[in-house]
PDB file of C-alpha atoms in Angstrom:
ATOM      1  CA  MET A   1      -0.199  -0.356  -0.148  1.00 74.00           C
ATOM      2  CA  LYS A   2       1.312   4.071  -0.800  1.00 83.00           C
ATOM      3  CA  VAL A   3       0.107   7.189   0.370  1.00 92.00           C
ATOM      4  CA  TYR A   4       0.692  10.265  -0.703  1.00 92.00           C
ATOM      5  CA  GLU A   5       1.085  13.780  -0.213  1.00 93.00           C
ATOM      6  CA  LEU A   6      -1.341  15.368  -1.901  1.00 96.00           C
ATOM      7  CA  LYS A   7      -0.212  18.142  -4.076  1.00 92.00           C
ATOM      8  CA  VAL A   8      -0.693  20.098  -7.462  1.00 94.00           C
ATOM      9  CA  ASN A   9       2.438  20.676  -9.861  1.00 90.00           C
ATOM     10  CA  HIS A  10       2.507  24.568  -9.916  1.00 85.00           C
ATOM     11  CA  SER A  11       5.014  23.820 -12.755  1.00 87.00           C
ATOM     12  CA  ASN A  12       2.058  23.481 -15.346  1.00 91.00           C
ATOM     13  CA  THR A  13      -1.713  24.421 -13.689  1.00 94.00           C
ATOM     14  CA  THR A  14      -3.341  27.418 -13.096  1.00 96.00           C
ATOM     15  CA  THR A  15      -2.264  29.637  -9.853  1.00 95.00           C
ATOM     16  CA  LEU A  16      -5.750  31.201  -8.431  1.00 95.00           C
ATOM     17  CA  ILE A  17      -6.437  34.241  -5.868  1.00 93.00           C
ATOM     18  CA  MET A  18      -9.187  35.090  -3.785  1.00 92.00           C
ATOM     19  CA  LYS A  19     -10.511  38.517  -5.228  1.00 90.00           C
ATOM     20  CA  ASN A  20     -11.413  40.551  -2.827  1.00 84.00           C
ATOM     21  CA  ARG A  21      -8.796  39.571   0.010  1.00 80.00           C
ATOM     22  CA  ASP A  22     -10.683  41.741   3.033  1.00 80.00           C
ATOM     23  CA  ALA A  23     -13.585  41.171   2.925  1.00 75.00           C
ATOM     24  CA  LEU A  24     -13.980  37.836   2.840  1.00 79.00           C
ATOM     25  CA  SER A  25     -11.304  38.588   6.011  1.00 80.00           C
ATOM     26  CA  SER A  26     -14.692  36.216   8.197  1.00 80.00           C
ATOM     27  CA  HIS A  27     -15.028  33.821   5.658  1.00 87.00           C
ATOM     28  CA  PRO A  28     -14.591  29.941   6.597  1.00 86.00           C
ATOM     29  CA  ILE A  29     -11.911  30.833   3.266  1.00 87.00           C
ATOM     30  CA  ARG A  30      -9.557  32.057   5.796  1.00 83.00           C
ATOM     31  CA  SER A  31     -10.242  29.329   8.640  1.00 83.00           C
ATOM     32  CA  ASP A  32      -7.426  26.010   9.413  1.00 83.00           C
ATOM     33  CA  PHE A  33     -10.161  24.058   7.817  1.00 86.00           C
ATOM     34  CA  LYS A  34      -9.887  21.977  10.943  1.00 79.00           C
ATOM     35  CA  GLU A  35     -13.290  22.110  11.380  1.00 66.00           C
ATOM     36  CA  GLN A  36     -15.759  18.569  10.063  1.00 75.00           C
ATOM     37  CA  ASN A  37     -17.937  20.352   8.642  1.00 87.00           C
ATOM     38  CA  LEU A  38     -18.153  23.655   6.874  1.00 91.00           C
ATOM     39  CA  ALA A  39     -21.167  22.908   4.196  1.00 90.00           C
ATOM     40  CA  ARG A  40     -24.249  24.709   6.549  1.00 88.00           C
ATOM     41  CA  ASP A  41     -22.324  27.915   7.227  1.00 86.00           C
ATOM     42  CA  TRP A  42     -20.857  28.313   3.358  1.00 93.00           C
ATOM     43  CA  GLN A  43     -21.367  30.699   0.200  1.00 92.00           C
ATOM     44  CA  PRO A  44     -19.198  30.997  -2.797  1.00 95.00           C
ATOM     45  CA  ALA A  45     -16.125  32.606  -2.271  1.00 93.00           C
ATOM     46  CA  GLU A  46     -15.077  34.829  -5.838  1.00 95.00           C
ATOM     47  CA  MET A  47     -11.223  34.087  -7.078  1.00 95.00           C
ATOM     48  CA  GLN A  48      -9.368  34.664  -9.820  1.00 95.00           C
ATOM     49  CA  THR A  49      -6.821  33.961 -11.798  1.00 96.00           C
ATOM     50  CA  TYR A  50      -3.654  35.127 -10.502  1.00 95.00           C
ATOM     51  CA  LYS A  51      -1.357  32.830 -13.400  1.00 94.00           C
ATOM     52  CA  ARG A  52      -3.269  30.745 -16.524  1.00 94.00           C
ATOM     53  CA  ARG A  53      -1.848  28.179 -17.510  1.00 94.00           C
ATOM     54  CA  LYS A  54      -1.898  24.879 -19.308  1.00 91.00           C
ATOM     55  CA  PHE A  55      -3.898  21.999 -16.777  1.00 92.00           C
ATOM     56  CA  ASN A  56      -7.366  23.789 -14.518  1.00 94.00           C
ATOM     57  CA  GLU A  57      -8.657  21.143 -13.034  1.00 97.00           C
ATOM     58  CA  PHE A  58      -6.452  20.688 -10.051  1.00 97.00           C
ATOM     59  CA  PRO A  59      -5.737  25.170  -9.733  1.00 96.00           C
ATOM     60  CA  TYR A  60      -3.464  26.388  -7.146  1.00 94.00           C
ATOM     61  CA  LEU A  61      -4.333  28.379  -4.672  1.00 92.00           C
ATOM     62  CA  ILE A  62      -2.468  31.135  -2.575  1.00 82.00           C
ATOM     63  CA  PRO A  63      -2.530  30.713  -0.323  1.00 77.00           C
ATOM     64  CA  GLU A  64      -3.022  27.067  -0.337  1.00 83.00           C
ATOM     65  CA  LYS A  65      -6.031  25.045  -0.163  1.00 90.00           C
ATOM     66  CA  PRO A  66      -7.082  21.934  -2.400  1.00 95.00           C
ATOM     67  CA  ILE A  67      -9.577  23.148  -5.287  1.00 97.00           C
ATOM     68  CA  VAL A  68     -11.519  20.935  -8.168  1.00 98.00           C
ATOM     69  CA  SER A  69     -12.991  21.510 -11.305  1.00 97.00           C
ATOM     70  CA  GLU A  70     -15.963  20.205 -11.852  1.00 97.00           C
ATOM     71  CA  LYS A  71     -15.128  17.812 -13.782  1.00 98.00           C
ATOM     72  CA  VAL A  72     -13.140  16.471 -11.126  1.00 98.00           C
ATOM     73  CA  MET A  73     -15.559  16.608  -8.396  1.00 98.00           C
ATOM     74  CA  GLN A  74     -18.460  14.775 -10.021  1.00 98.00           C
ATOM     75  CA  ILE A  75     -16.218  11.604 -10.724  1.00 98.00           C
ATOM     76  CA  LEU A  76     -14.596  12.226  -7.040  1.00 98.00           C
ATOM     77  CA  LYS A  77     -18.102  13.265  -4.653  1.00 98.00           C
ATOM     78  CA  PRO A  78     -19.354   9.295  -6.219  1.00 98.00           C
ATOM     79  CA  HIS A  79     -15.946   7.215  -3.768  1.00 98.00           C
ATOM     80  CA  THR A  80     -16.237  10.036  -0.899  1.00 97.00           C
ATOM     81  CA  PRO A  81     -19.196  11.242   0.380  1.00 96.00           C
ATOM     82  CA  THR A  82     -17.980  10.599   4.330  1.00 95.00           C
ATOM     83  CA  GLU A  83     -14.708  11.960   2.575  1.00 97.00           C
ATOM     84  CA  VAL A  84     -14.911  15.313   1.855  1.00 97.00           C
ATOM     85  CA  GLU A  85     -17.613  18.274   1.735  1.00 96.00           C
ATOM     86  CA  PHE A  86     -17.398  20.250  -1.655  1.00 98.00           C
ATOM     87  CA  LEU A  87     -17.608  23.009  -1.566  1.00 97.00           C
ATOM     88  CA  PRO A  88     -18.551  25.611  -4.969  1.00 97.00           C
ATOM     89  CA  LEU A  89     -16.620  28.679  -5.300  1.00 97.00           C
ATOM     90  CA  LEU A  90     -16.463  31.379  -7.993  1.00 96.00           C
ATOM     91  CA  HIS A  91     -14.849  32.417 -11.407  1.00 96.00           C
ATOM     92  CA  ASN A  92     -14.793  33.804 -13.909  1.00 95.00           C
ATOM     93  CA  GLU A  93     -14.171  30.542 -16.482  1.00 95.00           C
ATOM     94  CA  PHE A  94     -14.478  28.289 -13.955  1.00 96.00           C
ATOM     95  CA  GLU A  95     -16.943  26.400 -12.389  1.00 97.00           C
ATOM     96  CA  LEU A  96     -14.699  25.445  -8.828  1.00 98.00           C
ATOM     97  CA  TYR A  97     -15.442  23.622  -5.395  1.00 98.00           C
ATOM     98  CA  MET A  98     -13.025  24.264  -3.238  1.00 96.00           C
ATOM     99  CA  MET A  99     -11.896  20.896  -0.035  1.00 96.00           C
ATOM    100  CA  ASN A 100     -13.053  20.375   2.461  1.00 96.00           C
ATOM    101  CA  VAL A 101     -11.410  16.822   3.613  1.00 96.00           C
ATOM    102  CA  THR A 102     -13.475  16.155   6.760  1.00 95.00           C
ATOM    103  CA  ASN A 103     -12.247  12.311   7.527  1.00 96.00           C
ATOM    104  CA  ILE A 104      -9.205  12.563  10.606  1.00 95.00           C
ATOM    105  CA  LEU A 105      -7.351   9.317  10.703  1.00 96.00           C
ATOM    106  CA  ASP A 106      -4.768   7.854  14.410  1.00 95.00           C
ATOM    107  CA  CYS A 107      -2.686   6.649  11.306  1.00 94.00           C
ATOM    108  CA  VAL A 108       0.625   7.608  12.486  1.00 94.00           C
ATOM    109  CA  ASP A 109       3.430   5.019  13.677  1.00 90.00           C
ATOM    110  CA  TRP A 110       4.320   6.861  16.755  1.00 90.00           C
ATOM    111  CA  GLN A 111       6.825   3.924  17.064  1.00 86.00           C
ATOM    112  CA  ARG A 112       8.592   4.865  13.793  1.00 81.00           C
ATOM    113  CA  SER A 113       8.119   7.898  13.377  1.00 87.00           C
ATOM    114  CA  GLU A 114      10.510  11.414  14.171  1.00 87.00           C
ATOM    115  CA  ALA A 115       8.646  14.146  16.023  1.00 89.00           C
ATOM    116  CA  GLN A 116       9.694  17.414  17.659  1.00 90.00           C
ATOM    117  CA  TRP A 117       7.756  18.221  19.773  1.00 91.00           C
ATOM    118  CA  LEU A 118       8.021  22.206  22.630  1.00 91.00           C
ATOM    119  CA  TYR A 119       8.349  21.318  25.675  1.00 89.00           C
ATOM    120  CA  GLU A 120       7.901  17.171  25.224  1.00 82.00           C
ATOM    121  CA  LYS A 121       4.297  18.250  25.168  1.00 84.00           C
ATOM    122  CA  TYR A 122       3.081  20.561  21.985  1.00 88.00           C
ATOM    123  CA  PHE A 123       3.289  19.301  18.376  1.00 91.00           C
ATOM    124  CA  MET A 124       5.485  21.232  16.034  1.00 90.00           C
ATOM    125  CA  ARG A 125       6.103  19.350  12.767  1.00 89.00           C
ATOM    126  CA  PHE A 126       7.244  15.757  11.768  1.00 89.00           C
ATOM    127  CA  ASP A 127      10.929  15.128  11.069  1.00 86.00           C
ATOM    128  CA  LYS A 128      10.321  11.510   9.281  1.00 83.00           C
ATOM    129  CA  LEU A 129       6.206  10.490   9.675  1.00 89.00           C
ATOM    130  CA  VAL A 130       5.490   6.840   8.415  1.00 87.00           C
ATOM    131  CA  PHE A 131       1.880   5.266   8.971  1.00 91.00           C
ATOM    132  CA  ASP A 132       0.540   2.781  10.247  1.00 90.00           C
ATOM    133  CA  PHE A 133      -1.104   0.992   7.197  1.00 88.00           C
ATOM    134  CA  ALA A 134      -3.763  -1.346   8.874  1.00 87.00           C
ATOM    135  CA  LYS A 135      -5.076   1.683  10.636  1.00 94.00           C
ATOM    136  CA  ILE A 136      -6.591   3.504   6.835  1.00 95.00           C
ATOM    137  CA  PRO A 137      -9.303   1.475   5.526  1.00 95.00           C
ATOM    138  CA  LYS A 138      -8.947   0.474   2.823  1.00 90.00           C
ATOM    139  CA  ASN A 139     -11.694   2.113   0.783  1.00 95.00           C
ATOM    140  CA  THR A 140     -10.089   5.371   1.221  1.00 97.00           C
ATOM    141  CA  TYR A 141      -9.358   7.710  -1.116  1.00 98.00           C
ATOM    142  CA  LEU A 142      -8.445  10.065   0.920  1.00 98.00           C
ATOM    143  CA  PHE A 143      -7.642  11.639   4.788  1.00 97.00           C
ATOM    144  CA  LYS A 144      -5.870  13.910   7.744  1.00 96.00           C
ATOM    145  CA  THR A 145      -4.379  14.202  10.549  1.00 95.00           C
ATOM    146  CA  GLU A 146      -4.464  14.984  13.633  1.00 91.00           C
ATOM    147  CA  GLU A 147      -1.395  16.722  13.613  1.00 91.00           C
ATOM    148  CA  LEU A 148      -1.666  17.755  10.473  1.00 92.00           C
ATOM    149  CA  ALA A 149      -4.834  19.289   9.195  1.00 89.00           C
ATOM    150  CA  THR A 150      -4.553  21.687   9.347  1.00 87.00           C
ATOM    151  CA  THR A 151      -1.910  22.174   6.216  1.00 88.00           C
ATOM    152  CA  LYS A 152      -1.905  18.341   4.436  1.00 93.00           C
ATOM    153  CA  VAL A 153      -4.370  16.549   2.999  1.00 96.00           C
ATOM    154  CA  PHE A 154      -2.866  12.394   1.756  1.00 96.00           C
ATOM    155  CA  VAL A 155      -4.753   9.990  -0.885  1.00 97.00           C
ATOM    156  CA  THR A 156      -4.249   6.363  -1.158  1.00 95.00           C
ATOM    157  CA  GLU A 157      -3.061   4.405  -4.422  1.00 92.00           C
ATOM    158  CA  LEU A 158      -7.130   3.400  -4.701  1.00 96.00           C
ATOM    159  CA  PHE A 159      -7.191   7.759  -5.462  1.00 97.00           C
ATOM    160  CA  ARG A 160      -4.376   7.753  -8.219  1.00 95.00           C
ATOM    161  CA  GLU A 161      -5.874   4.976  -9.394  1.00 95.00           C
ATOM    162  CA  LEU A 162      -9.121   6.848 -10.356  1.00 97.00           C
ATOM    163  CA  ILE A 163      -7.379  10.666 -11.315  1.00 96.00           C
ATOM    164  CA  GLU A 164      -5.393   8.083 -13.674  1.00 95.00           C
ATOM    165  CA  ASP A 165      -8.048   6.061 -15.272  1.00 96.00           C
ATOM    166  CA  TYR A 166      -9.576  10.237 -16.308  1.00 96.00           C
ATOM    167  CA  GLN A 167      -6.076  10.843 -17.387  1.00 94.00           C
ATOM    168  CA  LEU A 168      -6.262  14.418 -15.284  1.00 96.00           C
ATOM    169  CA  PRO A 169      -3.474  16.825 -14.666  1.00 94.00           C
ATOM    170  CA  GLY A 170      -1.929  19.270 -13.179  1.00 94.00           C
ATOM    171  CA  LEU A 171      -0.690  16.479  -9.563  1.00 94.00           C
ATOM    172  CA  ASP A 172       1.998  15.978  -8.457  1.00 91.00           C
ATOM    173  CA  PHE A 173       2.618  11.788  -6.482  1.00 89.00           C
ATOM    174  CA  SER A 174       6.741  12.476  -5.714  1.00 81.00           C
ATOM    175  CA  VAL A 175       5.921  12.070  -2.438  1.00 80.00           C
ATOM    176  CA  VAL A 176       5.239   8.665  -0.787  1.00 77.00           C
ATOM    177  CA  TYR A 177       4.560   7.180   1.958  1.00 82.00           C
ATOM    178  CA  ASP A 178       5.333   3.609   1.361  1.00 77.00           C
ATOM    179  CA  SER A 179       4.792   0.617   2.895  1.00 76.00           C
ATOM    180  CA  GLU A 180       6.862  -1.822   2.342  1.00 76.00           C
ATOM    181  CA  PHE A 181      10.556  -1.658   4.375  1.00 83.00           C
ATOM    182  CA  THR A 182      13.303  -3.939   5.106  1.00 88.00           C
ATOM    183  CA  TYR A 183      14.165  -7.218   5.701  1.00 93.00           C
ATOM    184  CA  THR A 184      15.664  -6.292   9.467  1.00 92.00           C
ATOM    185  CA  GLU A 185      11.348  -4.887  10.605  1.00 88.00           C
ATOM    186  CA  ALA A 186      10.355  -7.841   8.550  1.00 92.00           C
ATOM    187  CA  GLU A 187      12.262  -9.391  11.662  1.00 94.00           C
ATOM    188  CA  GLN A 188       9.993  -6.645  14.188  1.00 91.00           C
ATOM    189  CA  ARG A 189       7.404  -7.317  13.434  1.00 89.00           C
ATOM    190  CA  MET A 190       7.006 -11.030  12.947  1.00 94.00           C
ATOM    191  CA  ASP A 191       8.856 -11.212  16.726  1.00 93.00           C
ATOM    192  CA  GLN A 192       4.856  -8.748  16.883  1.00 90.00           C
ATOM    193  CA  GLY A 193       3.349 -11.607  16.069  1.00 91.00           C
ATOM    194  CA  GLN A 194       2.577 -10.826  12.366  1.00 89.00           C
ATOM    195  CA  ALA A 195       4.059 -12.656   8.707  1.00 91.00           C
ATOM    196  CA  VAL A 196       5.745 -10.673   6.216  1.00 90.00           C
ATOM    197  CA  GLY A 197       5.552 -10.781   2.480  1.00 87.00           C
ATOM    198  CA  SER A 198       8.147 -10.009  -0.417  1.00 87.00           C
ATOM    199  CA  GLY A 199       7.458 -11.418  -4.026  1.00 83.00           C
ATOM    200  CA  LYS A 200       7.080 -14.625  -3.765  1.00 87.00           C
ATOM    201  CA  TRP A 201       7.843 -15.050   0.286  1.00 92.00           C
ATOM    202  CA  ARG A 202       5.978 -16.258   2.758  1.00 93.00           C
ATOM    203  CA  MET A 203       7.989 -15.395   6.896  1.00 95.00           C
ATOM    204  CA  GLN A 204       6.124 -15.852  10.061  1.00 95.00           C
ATOM    205  CA  PHE A 205       5.919 -17.978  12.617  1.00 94.00           C
ATOM    206  CA  ASP A 206       3.702 -20.705  14.696  1.00 92.00           C
ATOM    207  CA  GLU A 207       1.788 -20.776  17.605  1.00 89.00           C
ATOM    208  CA  GLU A 208       4.762 -22.855  19.109  1.00 90.00           C
ATOM    209  CA  GLY A 209       7.252 -19.348  17.963  1.00 92.00           C
ATOM    210  CA  GLU A 210       9.449 -21.954  15.762  1.00 93.00           C
ATOM    211  CA  PHE A 211       9.856 -20.101  12.150  1.00 95.00           C
ATOM    212  CA  TRP A 212       8.615 -20.449   8.590  1.00 95.00           C
ATOM    213  CA  LEU A 213       9.647 -19.597   4.966  1.00 95.00           C
ATOM    214  CA  GLY A 214       7.613 -20.119   2.500  1.00 92.00           C
ATOM    215  CA  GLU A 215       7.693 -20.117  -0.810  1.00 90.00           C
ATOM    216  CA  LEU A 216       5.190 -19.931  -3.774  1.00 85.00           C
ATOM    217  CA  THR A 217       5.309 -22.982  -6.338  1.00 83.00           C
ATOM    218  CA  LEU A 218       4.106 -22.598 -10.389  1.00 77.00           C
ATOM    219  CA  GLU A 219       0.528 -24.468  -8.188  1.00 76.00           C
ATOM    220  CA  LEU A 220      -0.010 -21.163  -5.840  1.00 74.00           C
ATOM    221  CA  LYS A 221       0.489 -22.824  -3.142  1.00 82.00           C
ATOM    222  CA  TYR A 222       3.063 -22.564  -0.289  1.00 87.00           C
ATOM    223  CA  ARG A 223       5.671 -24.295   0.530  1.00 90.00           C
ATOM    224  CA  TRP A 224       7.080 -24.353   3.644  1.00 93.00           C
ATOM    225  CA  GLY A 225      10.867 -25.019   5.097  1.00 93.00           C
ATOM    226  CA  ARG A 226      12.638 -23.636   8.314  1.00 92.00           C
ATOM    227  CA  PRO A 227      15.842 -22.883   6.835  1.00 92.00           C
ATOM    228  CA  VAL A 228      19.032 -22.848   8.776  1.00 90.00           C
ATOM    229  CA  TYR A 229      20.320 -19.645   7.155  1.00 90.00           C
ATOM    230  CA  ILE A 230      17.794 -17.315   5.389  1.00 90.00           C
ATOM    231  CA  PRO A 231      19.035 -16.933   2.121  1.00 90.00           C
ATOM    232  CA  PRO A 232      21.215 -13.689   1.470  1.00 92.00           C
ATOM    233  CA  ILE A 233      18.853 -12.184  -1.704  1.00 91.00           C
ATOM    234  CA  LEU A 234      16.101 -11.993   1.025  1.00 94.00           C
ATOM    235  CA  LEU A 235      17.852 -10.116   3.227  1.00 94.00           C
ATOM    236  CA  GLY A 236      18.059  -6.875   0.663  1.00 90.00           C
ATOM    237  CA  TYR A 237      14.171  -7.438  -0.310  1.00 88.00           C
ATOM    238  CA  SER A 238      11.443  -4.606   0.842  1.00 83.00           C
ATOM    239  CA  TRP A 239       8.832  -6.253   2.632  1.00 87.00           C
ATOM    240  CA  HIS A 240       5.402  -5.709   3.930  1.00 81.00           C
ATOM    241  CA  GLU A 241       2.183  -6.352   6.151  1.00 79.00           C
ATOM    242  CA  VAL A 242       0.365 -10.165   5.136  1.00 80.00           C
ATOM    243  CA  GLU A 243      -1.979 -12.546   6.593  1.00 78.00           C
ATOM    244  CA  LYS A 244      -0.485 -15.289   8.619  1.00 86.00           C
ATOM    245  CA  CYS A 245      -0.912 -18.773   6.701  1.00 81.00           C
ATOM    246  CA  GLU A 246      -2.197 -21.726   8.339  1.00 82.00           C
ATOM    247  CA  ILE A 247       1.188 -23.870   7.280  1.00 83.00           C
ATOM    248  CA  ASP A 248      -0.077 -27.793   7.412  1.00 68.00           C
ATOM    249  CA  SER A 249       3.783 -29.694   6.730  1.00 56.00           C
ATOM    250  CA  PHE A 250       7.374 -29.683   6.966  1.00 53.00           C
ATOM    251  CA  ASN A 251       7.490 -29.656   3.160  1.00 52.00           C
ATOM    252  CA  TRP A 252      11.762 -29.184   2.326  1.00 50.00           C
TER     253      TRP A 252
END
């Protein structure tokens, strides 16, 4: 599984600014977008083009908040009824919507993440952000974390696949958070009772604490054994968590 930071490709996407910015001082658009619901009190705010560029499906707003075209809204809305409010905006050329992502997940892996705190109490920022992918529901498209709810939106592979299926340009998927990990981390997860996999290989401990290595055969069945040593090639593989298998017999 992969998670991406929702980022606009500034170099080829139209940039917007708020029209009559001072008149919008008390408008919800000036809020931190951390509240769960804004639609009830929302009145369409007027945008204007600052720099016109090639793509207009995901315009970039100064200050940065996620905006999509009506086309993108129509594509995303059926998939995100509990994750996003689409708030209408005004523009003299485009039909636009601001996205208020209300799906806030407690999915930070604090054991592997590195954060800075003020007085060991107040969160400041992440130096290294790692997600606990088990806490991200499989049907998730967009979400925020409590710690970064005012500044960042994250999207899943489902979101990226949808965008690519409809060939919607203008996003930058270069900031990736991957659920894969090294062999050393795989050993740590097995010690915690998890099973791990990489390609045709699986590793896990049984109920007696015995280590098992499985190889997927051409018959699509795992051939399990208890090796004397780990094949060195496996040490360089990237691993991910998998469901534990029932090991029927020793068959190496």
